[in-house]
Tab-separated table of C-alpha atoms and ligand atoms in Angstrom:
chain	number	residue	atom	x	y	z
A	25	MET	CA	-0.169	-0.137	-0.200
A	26	ARG	CA	1.001	3.594	-0.753
A	27	GLN	CA	0.485	6.431	0.321
A	28	TYR	CA	-1.768	7.846	-3.055
A	29	GLU	CA	-3.009	4.545	-3.373
A	30	LEU	CA	-4.233	4.831	0.231
A	31	VAL	CA	-6.367	8.350	-0.734
A	32	GLU	CA	-7.178	6.445	-4.070
A	33	ARG	CA	-9.487	4.564	-2.375
A	34	VAL	CA	-10.966	7.104	0.410
A	35	GLN	CA	-12.198	9.603	-2.669
A	36	LYS	CA	-13.950	6.166	-4.403
A	37	TYR	CA	-16.151	6.153	-1.679
A	38	LYS	CA	-15.812	9.696	-0.523
A	39	PRO	CA	-15.158	12.196	-3.303
A	40	ASP	CA	-15.589	15.079	-1.276
A	41	ALA	CA	-12.381	13.484	1.190
A	42	ASN	CA	-9.910	15.845	2.532
A	43	GLU	CA	-7.422	14.940	0.554
A	44	ALA	CA	-4.477	17.310	2.434
A	45	LEU	CA	-5.493	16.052	6.024
A	46	LEU	CA	-4.468	12.535	4.694
A	47	ASN	CA	-1.895	13.556	3.520
A	48	LYS	CA	-0.975	15.827	6.372
A	49	ALA	CA	-1.228	12.572	8.448
A	50	TYR	CA	0.455	10.465	7.062
A	51	VAL	CA	3.894	12.445	6.691
A	52	TYR	CA	3.599	13.543	10.337
A	53	ALA	CA	3.596	9.345	10.919
A	54	MET	CA	6.437	8.798	8.598
A	55	GLN	CA	8.488	11.629	10.077
A	56	LYS	CA	8.000	10.288	13.355
A	57	HIS	CA	8.373	6.489	13.186
A	58	GLY	CA	11.325	7.518	10.951
A	59	GLN	CA	13.812	4.653	11.000
A	60	GLN	CA	11.784	1.999	13.200
A	61	LYS	CA	11.330	-1.146	12.229
A	62	ARG	CA	8.476	-3.884	12.789
A	63	ALA	CA	9.746	-7.096	13.563
A	64	SER	CA	9.890	-8.009	10.067
A	65	GLY	CA	12.302	-5.683	9.411
A	66	ASP	CA	9.818	-3.889	7.484
A	67	PRO	CA	9.802	0.168	7.864
A	68	TYR	CA	7.249	1.052	10.545
A	69	ILE	CA	5.336	2.983	8.860
A	70	SER	CA	4.087	-0.305	6.804
A	71	HIS	CA	2.450	-1.076	10.030
A	72	PRO	CA	0.150	2.453	10.255
A	73	LEU	CA	-0.517	2.364	6.155
A	74	GLU	CA	-1.695	-0.868	6.513
A	75	VAL	CA	-4.430	-0.014	8.966
A	76	ALA	CA	-5.061	2.997	7.658
A	77	ALA	CA	-6.378	0.458	4.676
A	78	ILE	CA	-8.504	-2.219	6.685
A	79	LEU	CA	-10.543	0.649	7.823
A	80	THR	CA	-10.903	2.586	3.927
A	81	GLU	CA	-13.113	-1.724	3.328
A	82	LEU	CA	-15.252	-0.373	6.295
A	83	HIS	CA	-15.479	3.356	4.124
A	84	MET	CA	-14.757	4.923	6.870
A	85	ASP	CA	-14.333	8.907	7.189
A	86	GLU	CA	-11.500	10.764	7.045
A	87	SER	CA	-10.733	11.680	10.639
A	88	THR	CA	-10.740	7.951	11.470
A	89	ILE	CA	-8.570	7.491	8.478
A	90	ALA	CA	-6.271	9.821	9.523
A	91	VAL	CA	-5.672	8.737	13.664
A	92	ALA	CA	-5.529	5.327	11.744
A	93	LEU	CA	-2.059	6.714	10.375
A	94	LEU	CA	-1.422	7.818	14.024
A	95	HIS	CA	-2.510	5.889	16.187
A	96	ASP	CA	0.488	4.506	17.648
A	97	THR	CA	3.071	7.970	17.134
A	98	ILE	CA	2.319	9.034	20.929
A	99	GLU	CA	3.104	5.864	22.240
A	100	ASP	CA	5.818	5.030	20.013
A	101	THR	CA	7.363	8.092	19.368
A	102	THR	CA	8.567	11.729	20.498
A	103	ALA	CA	4.596	13.406	19.713
A	104	THR	CA	2.746	14.522	22.090
A	105	ARG	CA	-1.057	14.861	22.760
A	106	ALA	CA	-0.910	18.745	22.265
A	107	GLU	CA	1.153	18.391	19.249
A	108	ILE	CA	-1.313	16.176	17.776
A	109	ASP	CA	-3.918	18.705	18.994
A	110	GLU	CA	-2.707	21.707	17.292
A	111	LEU	CA	-1.508	19.970	13.867
A	112	PHE	CA	-4.725	17.923	13.541
A	113	GLY	CA	-7.332	19.569	15.887
A	114	GLU	CA	-8.432	18.142	18.565
A	115	GLU	CA	-10.812	16.177	17.869
A	116	ILE	CA	-8.107	14.079	16.219
A	117	GLY	CA	-5.772	14.027	19.385
A	118	ARG	CA	-8.208	12.473	21.321
A	119	LEU	CA	-8.794	9.720	19.747
A	120	VAL	CA	-5.537	9.390	19.260
A	121	GLU	CA	-4.871	9.096	23.106
A	122	GLY	CA	-7.847	7.316	22.789
A	123	LEU	CA	-5.872	4.228	21.801
A	124	THR	CA	-2.680	5.188	22.901
A	125	LYS	CA	-4.504	4.202	26.513
A	126	ILE	CA	-5.708	1.260	25.197
A	127	LYS	CA	-2.783	0.311	23.919
A	128	LYS	CA	-1.214	-0.416	27.742
A	129	LEU	CA	-3.772	-2.663	28.532
A	130	ASP	CA	-2.981	-6.201	28.878
A	131	LEU	CA	-6.478	-8.226	28.898
A	132	VAL	CA	-4.836	-11.977	29.612
A	133	SER	CA	-3.443	-10.861	33.137
A	134	LYS	CA	-4.436	-12.181	36.340
A	135	LYS	CA	-8.388	-11.804	37.429
A	136	ALA	CA	-8.598	-8.337	39.056
A	137	LYS	CA	-6.690	-6.744	36.500
A	138	GLN	CA	-7.610	-8.269	33.945
A	139	ALA	CA	-10.973	-6.883	35.012
A	140	GLU	CA	-9.999	-3.567	35.577
A	141	ASN	CA	-8.088	-3.245	32.474
A	142	LEU	CA	-11.963	-4.906	30.446
A	143	ARG	CA	-13.600	-2.358	32.273
A	144	LYS	CA	-10.978	0.446	31.125
A	145	LEU	CA	-10.782	-0.492	27.098
A	146	LEU	CA	-14.966	-0.391	27.549
A	147	LEU	CA	-14.216	2.788	28.361
A	148	ALA	CA	-11.911	4.513	26.031
A	149	ILE	CA	-14.295	3.013	23.584
A	150	SER	CA	-17.589	4.166	24.815
A	151	ASP	CA	-16.157	7.955	24.295
A	152	ASP	CA	-16.177	7.650	20.604
A	153	VAL	CA	-17.138	3.618	18.688
A	154	ARG	CA	-13.658	4.883	16.353
A	155	VAL	CA	-11.389	3.596	18.782
A	156	LEU	CA	-13.124	0.295	18.646
A	157	LEU	CA	-12.884	0.448	14.470
A	158	VAL	CA	-9.116	1.727	14.651
A	159	LYS	CA	-7.955	-0.758	17.412
A	160	LEU	CA	-9.833	-3.563	15.546
A	161	ALA	CA	-8.002	-2.986	11.905
A	162	ASP	CA	-4.810	-2.556	14.524
A	163	ARG	CA	-5.559	-5.917	16.162
A	164	LEU	CA	-5.988	-7.601	12.049
A	165	HIS	CA	-2.867	-6.433	10.780
A	166	ASN	CA	-0.599	-7.088	13.702
A	167	MET	CA	-2.484	-10.854	13.692
A	168	ARG	CA	-2.663	-11.030	10.150
A	169	THR	CA	1.884	-10.140	10.684
A	170	MET	CA	2.838	-12.271	13.435
A	171	GLU	CA	5.567	-14.897	11.933
A	172	HIS	CA	8.344	-12.404	13.606
A	173	MET	CA	7.120	-12.472	16.400
A	174	PRO	CA	8.848	-14.691	19.551
A	175	ALA	CA	5.869	-17.422	19.783
A	176	ASP	CA	5.521	-16.642	23.634
A	177	LYS	CA	4.460	-13.083	22.674
A	178	ARG	CA	2.625	-14.750	19.971
A	179	ALA	CA	-0.117	-16.872	21.882
A	180	ARG	CA	-1.057	-14.146	24.357
A	181	ILE	CA	-1.944	-11.838	22.114
A	182	SER	CA	-3.482	-14.484	20.130
A	183	GLU	CA	-5.251	-15.701	23.541
A	184	GLU	CA	-5.943	-12.032	24.146
A	185	THR	CA	-7.912	-11.467	20.975
A	186	MET	CA	-10.070	-14.880	20.596
A	187	ASP	CA	-11.273	-13.572	24.498
A	188	ILE	CA	-11.695	-10.122	23.933
A	189	TYR	CA	-11.128	-8.006	20.311
A	190	ALA	CA	-13.255	-10.849	18.439
A	191	PRO	CA	-16.304	-11.494	20.771
A	192	LEU	CA	-16.406	-7.171	20.329
A	193	ALA	CA	-16.399	-6.930	16.804
A	194	GLY	CA	-19.054	-9.573	16.925
A	195	ARG	CA	-21.504	-7.488	19.832
A	196	MET	CA	-20.616	-4.822	17.581
A	197	GLY	CA	-21.796	-6.688	14.524
A	198	MET	CA	-19.005	-7.344	12.375
A	199	GLN	CA	-19.103	-10.163	11.650
A	200	ASP	CA	-16.002	-10.777	9.029
A	201	MET	CA	-13.624	-8.930	11.774
A	202	ARG	CA	-14.628	-11.460	13.899
A	203	GLU	CA	-14.528	-14.644	11.735
A	204	GLU	CA	-10.784	-13.413	10.444
A	205	LEU	CA	-9.644	-12.356	14.034
A	206	GLU	CA	-11.054	-15.989	15.657
A	207	ASN	CA	-8.819	-17.785	12.409
A	208	LEU	CA	-5.629	-16.288	13.720
A	209	SER	CA	-6.125	-16.600	16.394
A	210	PHE	CA	-6.884	-20.435	16.424
A	211	ARG	CA	-3.876	-20.948	14.488
A	212	HIS	CA	-1.395	-19.697	17.585
A	213	ILE	CA	-3.751	-21.029	20.061
A	214	ASN	CA	-4.337	-24.611	18.804
A	215	PRO	CA	-2.022	-24.948	16.128
A	216	GLU	CA	-2.239	-29.228	16.390
A	217	ALA	CA	-6.517	-28.607	15.887
A	218	PHE	CA	-5.896	-25.660	12.832
A	219	GLU	CA	-3.965	-27.497	10.708
A	220	THR	CA	-6.419	-31.289	10.952
A	221	VAL	CA	-9.095	-29.116	10.116
A	222	THR	CA	-7.691	-26.676	7.910
A	223	ARG	CA	-6.279	-30.020	5.778
A	224	ARG	CA	-9.596	-32.029	6.271
A	225	LEU	CA	-11.827	-28.832	4.927
A	226	GLU	CA	-9.091	-29.246	1.913
A	227	GLU	CA	-9.811	-32.484	0.992
A	228	LEU	CA	-13.355	-32.600	0.809
A	229	SER	CA	-13.183	-28.662	-1.510
A	230	GLU	CA	-10.906	-31.167	-4.444
A	231	ARG	CA	-13.152	-33.644	-3.651
A	232	ASN	CA	-16.211	-31.229	-4.011
A	233	GLU	CA	-15.034	-29.752	-6.284
A	234	GLY	CA	-17.450	-27.737	-8.901
A	235	LEU	CA	-20.285	-28.027	-5.968
A	236	ILE	CA	-20.634	-25.516	-4.390
A	237	LYS	CA	-20.918	-23.788	-8.309
A	238	LYS	CA	-23.197	-26.230	-9.152
A	239	ILE	CA	-25.560	-25.008	-6.267
A	240	GLU	CA	-24.822	-21.889	-6.575
A	241	ASP	CA	-26.780	-22.297	-10.491
A	242	GLU	CA	-29.560	-23.760	-9.521
A	243	LEU	CA	-30.326	-21.991	-6.843
A	244	ARG	CA	-29.861	-18.727	-8.803
A	245	GLU	CA	-31.775	-20.286	-11.447
A	246	LEU	CA	-34.810	-21.209	-9.953
A	247	LEU	CA	-35.241	-17.766	-7.649
A	248	GLN	CA	-35.073	-15.525	-11.374
A	249	ALA	CA	-37.557	-18.954	-13.042
A	250	GLU	CA	-39.931	-17.787	-10.583
A	251	GLY	CA	-39.511	-13.678	-10.586
A	252	LEU	CA	-36.791	-12.988	-8.311
A	253	LYS	CA	-35.042	-11.788	-10.872
A	254	ALA	CA	-32.727	-9.463	-8.873
A	255	ALA	CA	-31.347	-12.167	-6.870
A	256	GLN	CA	-27.581	-12.956	-5.937
A	257	VAL	CA	-26.969	-16.339	-4.744
A	258	LYS	CA	-22.985	-16.572	-3.014
A	259	GLY	CA	-21.745	-20.140	-1.801
A	260	ARG	CA	-19.321	-20.742	1.068
A	261	GLN	CA	-17.312	-23.476	2.817
A	262	LYS	CA	-17.081	-22.756	6.540
A	263	LYS	CA	-13.826	-21.473	8.383
A	264	PRO	CA	-11.503	-23.799	10.282
A	265	TYR	CA	-12.668	-21.981	13.435
A	266	SER	CA	-16.201	-21.991	13.136
A	267	VAL	CA	-15.834	-26.049	11.766
A	268	PHE	CA	-14.179	-26.977	15.197
A	269	ARG	CA	-15.965	-24.908	17.377
A	270	LYS	CA	-18.920	-26.684	16.201
A	271	MET	CA	-17.359	-29.852	16.414
A	272	GLN	CA	-16.870	-29.170	20.017
A	273	SER	CA	-20.266	-28.049	20.905
A	274	LYS	CA	-21.678	-31.019	19.493
A	275	SER	CA	-19.468	-33.539	19.818
A	276	LEU	CA	-19.353	-34.324	16.744
A	277	SER	CA	-16.183	-35.398	14.750
A	278	PHE	CA	-14.906	-34.057	11.122
A	279	GLU	CA	-17.413	-37.159	8.957
A	280	GLN	CA	-20.416	-36.468	11.299
A	281	LEU	CA	-20.489	-32.805	10.071
A	282	SER	CA	-23.265	-32.287	7.626
A	283	ASP	CA	-23.543	-28.446	6.249
A	284	VAL	CA	-20.049	-27.511	6.076
A	285	TRP	CA	-21.070	-25.092	3.203
A	286	GLY	CA	-23.188	-22.121	3.633
A	287	PHE	CA	-25.331	-20.240	1.280
A	288	ARG	CA	-26.150	-16.676	0.662
A	289	ILE	CA	-29.477	-15.608	-0.707
A	290	ILE	CA	-29.749	-11.481	-1.312
A	291	VAL	CA	-31.917	-10.081	-2.742
A	292	ASP	CA	-33.866	-6.430	-3.168
A	293	ASP	CA	-36.451	-5.455	-0.393
A	294	ILE	CA	-38.367	-7.600	2.937
A	295	PRO	CA	-41.153	-9.024	0.834
A	296	ALA	CA	-38.620	-10.863	-1.389
A	297	CYS	CA	-36.987	-12.434	1.284
A	298	TYR	CA	-40.002	-14.362	2.364
A	299	ARG	CA	-41.134	-14.928	-1.317
A	300	ALA	CA	-37.642	-17.037	-2.017
A	301	LEU	CA	-37.739	-18.436	1.689
A	302	GLY	CA	-40.627	-20.051	-0.076
A	303	ILE	CA	-39.315	-20.950	-3.313
A	304	VAL	CA	-37.014	-22.809	-1.768
A	305	HIS	CA	-39.251	-24.527	0.859
A	306	THR	CA	-41.273	-25.579	-1.828
A	307	ARG	CA	-38.773	-26.453	-4.184
A	308	TRP	CA	-36.294	-28.318	-1.282
A	309	ARG	CA	-37.224	-30.585	1.607
A	310	VAL	CA	-36.899	-28.681	5.173
A	311	VAL	CA	-34.677	-29.671	7.628
A	312	PRO	CA	-36.829	-29.332	10.966
A	313	GLY	CA	-35.480	-27.163	14.248
A	314	ARG	CA	-33.494	-25.311	12.037
A	315	PHE	CA	-35.794	-22.583	11.321
A	316	LYS	CA	-34.959	-18.987	12.412
A	317	ASP	CA	-36.293	-15.434	11.383
A	318	TYR	CA	-33.955	-12.203	12.079
A	319	ILE	CA	-35.752	-10.389	10.009
A	320	SER	CA	-38.748	-10.247	12.014
A	321	THR	CA	-36.340	-10.580	15.536
A	322	PRO	CA	-33.333	-9.174	15.534
A	323	LYS	CA	-29.978	-9.909	16.858
A	324	GLN	CA	-28.997	-7.176	19.752
A	325	ASN	CA	-26.178	-6.354	17.419
A	326	ASP	CA	-28.589	-5.530	14.852
A	327	TYR	CA	-28.345	-8.248	12.628
A	328	GLN	CA	-30.958	-9.799	9.945
A	329	SER	CA	-31.621	-12.604	7.971
A	330	ILE	CA	-33.649	-15.943	7.708
A	331	HIS	CA	-31.871	-18.628	8.202
A	332	THR	CA	-33.157	-22.489	7.271
A	333	THR	CA	-31.127	-25.659	6.062
A	334	ILE	CA	-32.864	-27.724	3.143
A	335	VAL	CA	-31.568	-31.099	2.400
A	336	GLY	CA	-30.706	-28.821	-0.934
A	337	PRO	CA	-30.094	-29.990	-5.176
A	338	SER	CA	-27.120	-33.308	-4.840
A	339	ARG	CA	-29.053	-34.155	-1.317
A	340	GLN	CA	-26.776	-31.904	0.632
A	341	ARG	CA	-27.776	-30.759	3.294
A	342	ILE	CA	-27.280	-26.821	3.508
A	343	GLU	CA	-27.464	-23.990	5.367
A	344	LEU	CA	-29.484	-21.079	4.055
A	345	GLN	CA	-29.187	-17.083	4.756
A	346	ILE	CA	-31.748	-14.888	3.170
A	347	ARG	CA	-31.293	-11.338	3.831
A	348	THR	CA	-31.358	-7.704	1.635
A	349	ARG	CA	-28.209	-6.202	0.861
A	350	ARG	CA	-28.699	-3.575	3.636
A	351	MET	CA	-29.141	-6.767	5.853
A	352	ASN	CA	-25.751	-8.028	4.487
A	353	ASP	CA	-23.738	-4.919	4.637
A	354	ILE	CA	-24.623	-4.510	8.235
A	355	ALA	CA	-24.296	-8.172	9.137
A	356	GLU	CA	-20.547	-8.055	7.091
A	357	TYR	CA	-19.443	-4.496	8.547
A	358	GLY	CA	-21.558	-3.505	11.729
A	359	ILE	CA	-21.820	-0.914	13.224
A	360	ALA	CA	-19.877	0.658	10.753
A	361	ALA	CA	-22.051	0.092	7.961
A	362	HIS	CA	-24.168	2.476	9.457
A	363	SER	CA	-22.447	4.941	8.524
A	364	LEU	CA	-22.880	3.359	4.585
A	365	TYR	CA	-26.564	4.676	5.166
A	366	LYS	CA	-26.266	8.291	6.089
A	367	ASP	CA	-27.833	9.549	3.080
A	368	GLY	CA	-31.209	7.819	5.217
A	369	GLU	CA	-32.793	5.045	2.420
A	370	GLY	CA	-35.208	5.607	3.989
A	371	LYS	CA	-37.305	2.226	3.072
A	372	GLU	CA	-35.758	0.065	5.232
A	373	GLY	CA	-35.756	2.778	8.306
A	374	ALA	CA	-32.390	3.612	7.558
A	375	SER	CA	-31.108	7.104	9.927
A	376	ALA	CA	-28.400	8.659	9.482
A	377	ASP	CA	-25.696	8.110	12.323
A	378	ALA	CA	-27.511	5.209	13.246
A	379	ALA	CA	-23.986	3.261	15.022
A	380	LEU	CA	-24.008	6.589	17.303
A	381	SER	CA	-27.596	6.841	17.937
A	382	PRO	CA	-29.912	4.594	20.049
A	383	THR	CA	-30.970	3.096	17.645
A	384	SER	CA	-28.588	1.456	16.952
A	385	ASN	CA	-28.870	-2.559	19.191
A	386	ALA	CA	-25.298	-2.512	19.358
A	387	TYR	CA	-23.711	0.297	19.828
A	388	SER	CA	-26.779	0.877	23.233
A	389	TRP	CA	-25.538	-2.575	23.964
A	390	LEU	CA	-21.628	-1.248	25.030
A	391	ARG	CA	-23.693	1.802	26.532
A	392	ARG	CA	-25.064	-0.395	28.979
A	393	THR	CA	-22.413	-2.349	30.001
A	394	ILE	CA	-21.282	1.012	30.331
A	395	GLU	CA	-23.356	2.231	32.372
A	396	SER	CA	-22.831	-1.416	34.249
A	397	LEU	CA	-19.836	-0.322	35.199
A	398	ALA	CA	-21.154	2.434	37.632
A	399	GLU	CA	-23.332	-0.142	39.172
A	400	GLY	CA	-21.353	-3.264	40.528
A	401	ASP	CA	-17.617	-2.508	42.041
A	402	ASN	CA	-16.234	-5.965	42.088
A	403	PRO	CA	-14.593	-6.307	39.070
A	404	GLU	CA	-14.847	-9.612	39.159
A	405	GLU	CA	-18.112	-9.406	39.296
A	406	PHE	CA	-17.864	-7.468	36.243
A	407	LEU	CA	-14.969	-9.499	34.519
A	408	GLU	CA	-17.598	-12.266	34.299
A	409	HIS	CA	-20.892	-10.457	33.341
A	410	THR	CA	-19.423	-8.940	30.391
A	411	LYS	CA	-17.378	-12.254	29.152
A	412	LEU	CA	-20.728	-13.652	29.490
A	413	GLU	CA	-22.572	-11.259	27.629
A	414	LEU	CA	-20.005	-11.298	24.980
A	415	PHE	CA	-20.416	-14.786	24.261
A	416	GLN	CA	-23.572	-14.841	25.561
A	417	ASP	CA	-25.922	-15.912	21.660
A	418	GLN	CA	-29.319	-14.544	21.972
A	419	VAL	CA	-31.981	-16.216	23.369
A	420	PHE	CA	-35.921	-15.279	22.792
A	421	CYS	CA	-38.888	-16.391	25.490
A	422	PHE	CA	-42.258	-15.440	25.541
A	423	THR	CA	-43.815	-14.315	29.350
A	424	PRO	CA	-47.349	-15.701	29.676
A	425	LYS	CA	-49.195	-12.412	28.476
A	426	GLY	CA	-47.119	-12.694	25.269
A	427	GLN	CA	-44.541	-9.906	25.916
A	428	LEU	CA	-41.609	-11.137	24.035
A	429	ILE	CA	-38.520	-11.101	26.530
A	430	ALA	CA	-34.908	-11.581	24.634
B	29	MN	MN1	-0.181	-0.418	15.978
C-alpha cells in the first residue's frame, strides 16, 4: 500500500474527502516513526498505512483514516497529544490518545487486573466508537503479520484476541472482522487442531470441486425463474474455527458434520426475502428445527436475516441465509455499515448516523455495559458478567402474557 493508493481508495467512496488531511497525517507519521522497523524488518510506517487501508474497506471517514495513520505516534515516538491537537485538531488528538491508553492494557493478565483493564478498554471505546474500529483494524493487521514475533508473545496476543477482541467485533455486528480474528488466533492457540481441520476442509473442497458453483447456479436459476430477477446467490465453505467450534460444542467428528457449506441469497427488499424462502421450501425438503427468522426479530447486534437448512440439490444438507443487500452490509460491517447509509435510504428505516444513535442495538449494548460499570464495584464480577454477555448468543422467551423478552 502506498500513500497515493490510500488517498485514491478513500476518494472512491467519499469523493469530497479532505486529501490534505490524509497527506499531512501520513507525512507526520512517516517523519515521527523515521527509521523504526517492525519485527519483520519492514519500515514501521507500513503498519499504520495497512491499518488505514483496512478501515477504507469499512468506508470510514477521513478523520478515522488519519487517526489510523497516527495511532502509534504518541506511544512509540516523540509525538505528543498537544502537538497532534495543534496540527490536526482536538478531535483527532482525543482519538489517538484513546488508542494510546488501550495499547498499554494487558487483557490476559491476572483476573483482577484483567477486569480492571477490560473496564478501561470499554471506557475508552465508549467515548467514541471509532476508537474501537481503529483498534480492531490495528489488531487485525498485527495478527496477520505475527510470524516474526517470539512464540510466547504470539500466544498471548492470540489469546487476548480470541477472548476479547473477536467477541467485541461480533457484538458490534462486524462478522467478517470477527471471523478473521478468530481464525488467525485459532492457528496460534491450537496449531494442531488448526492444521487438522484445515487439511480436512481442503480435502473436502477438492473432492467436491465445482459443487458449490453448481448449487449456486441451481438456486439462482430457480429464484430467477420464479420472478426474483435480482437475486444473488453466494456459496462458501465454512472457516476452520467455526467448524472446530461446532465439532466441540456438539461433540461431533469431522465426518459427522453435515453442513460445512453455507449459501447466502441476497435480494432487494423484505417481501422478496419471504418469497425466496417460500420458493426454496417448496422445491426442497426442510431440515426441521433449523428455521430462524431474525428479520422479524433482529439480534442484539443489529443482525437481520432468515436462516434455514434444506436438503438441497445433490442431496447435500445446506445452510441458507436469506437477506436484503442492506442487511448483508450490516451483517458484514456491523456498526461501521451504518455510515454507508447516512443518506437515509428510508425504505428499511435507515437513520442517519445510526451507529452513534440509540437506535443501534449494538451501540446501546455497549452503552448499557458501560453504565453497569458504574454500579458494580467488584471488578471480577464485572469481568464474568461482561464475558458472559460477549459470548452469549441470543435467547427469546415469551411471558405468559405474550410479551417477548430477549
Ligand atoms: Mn499499531
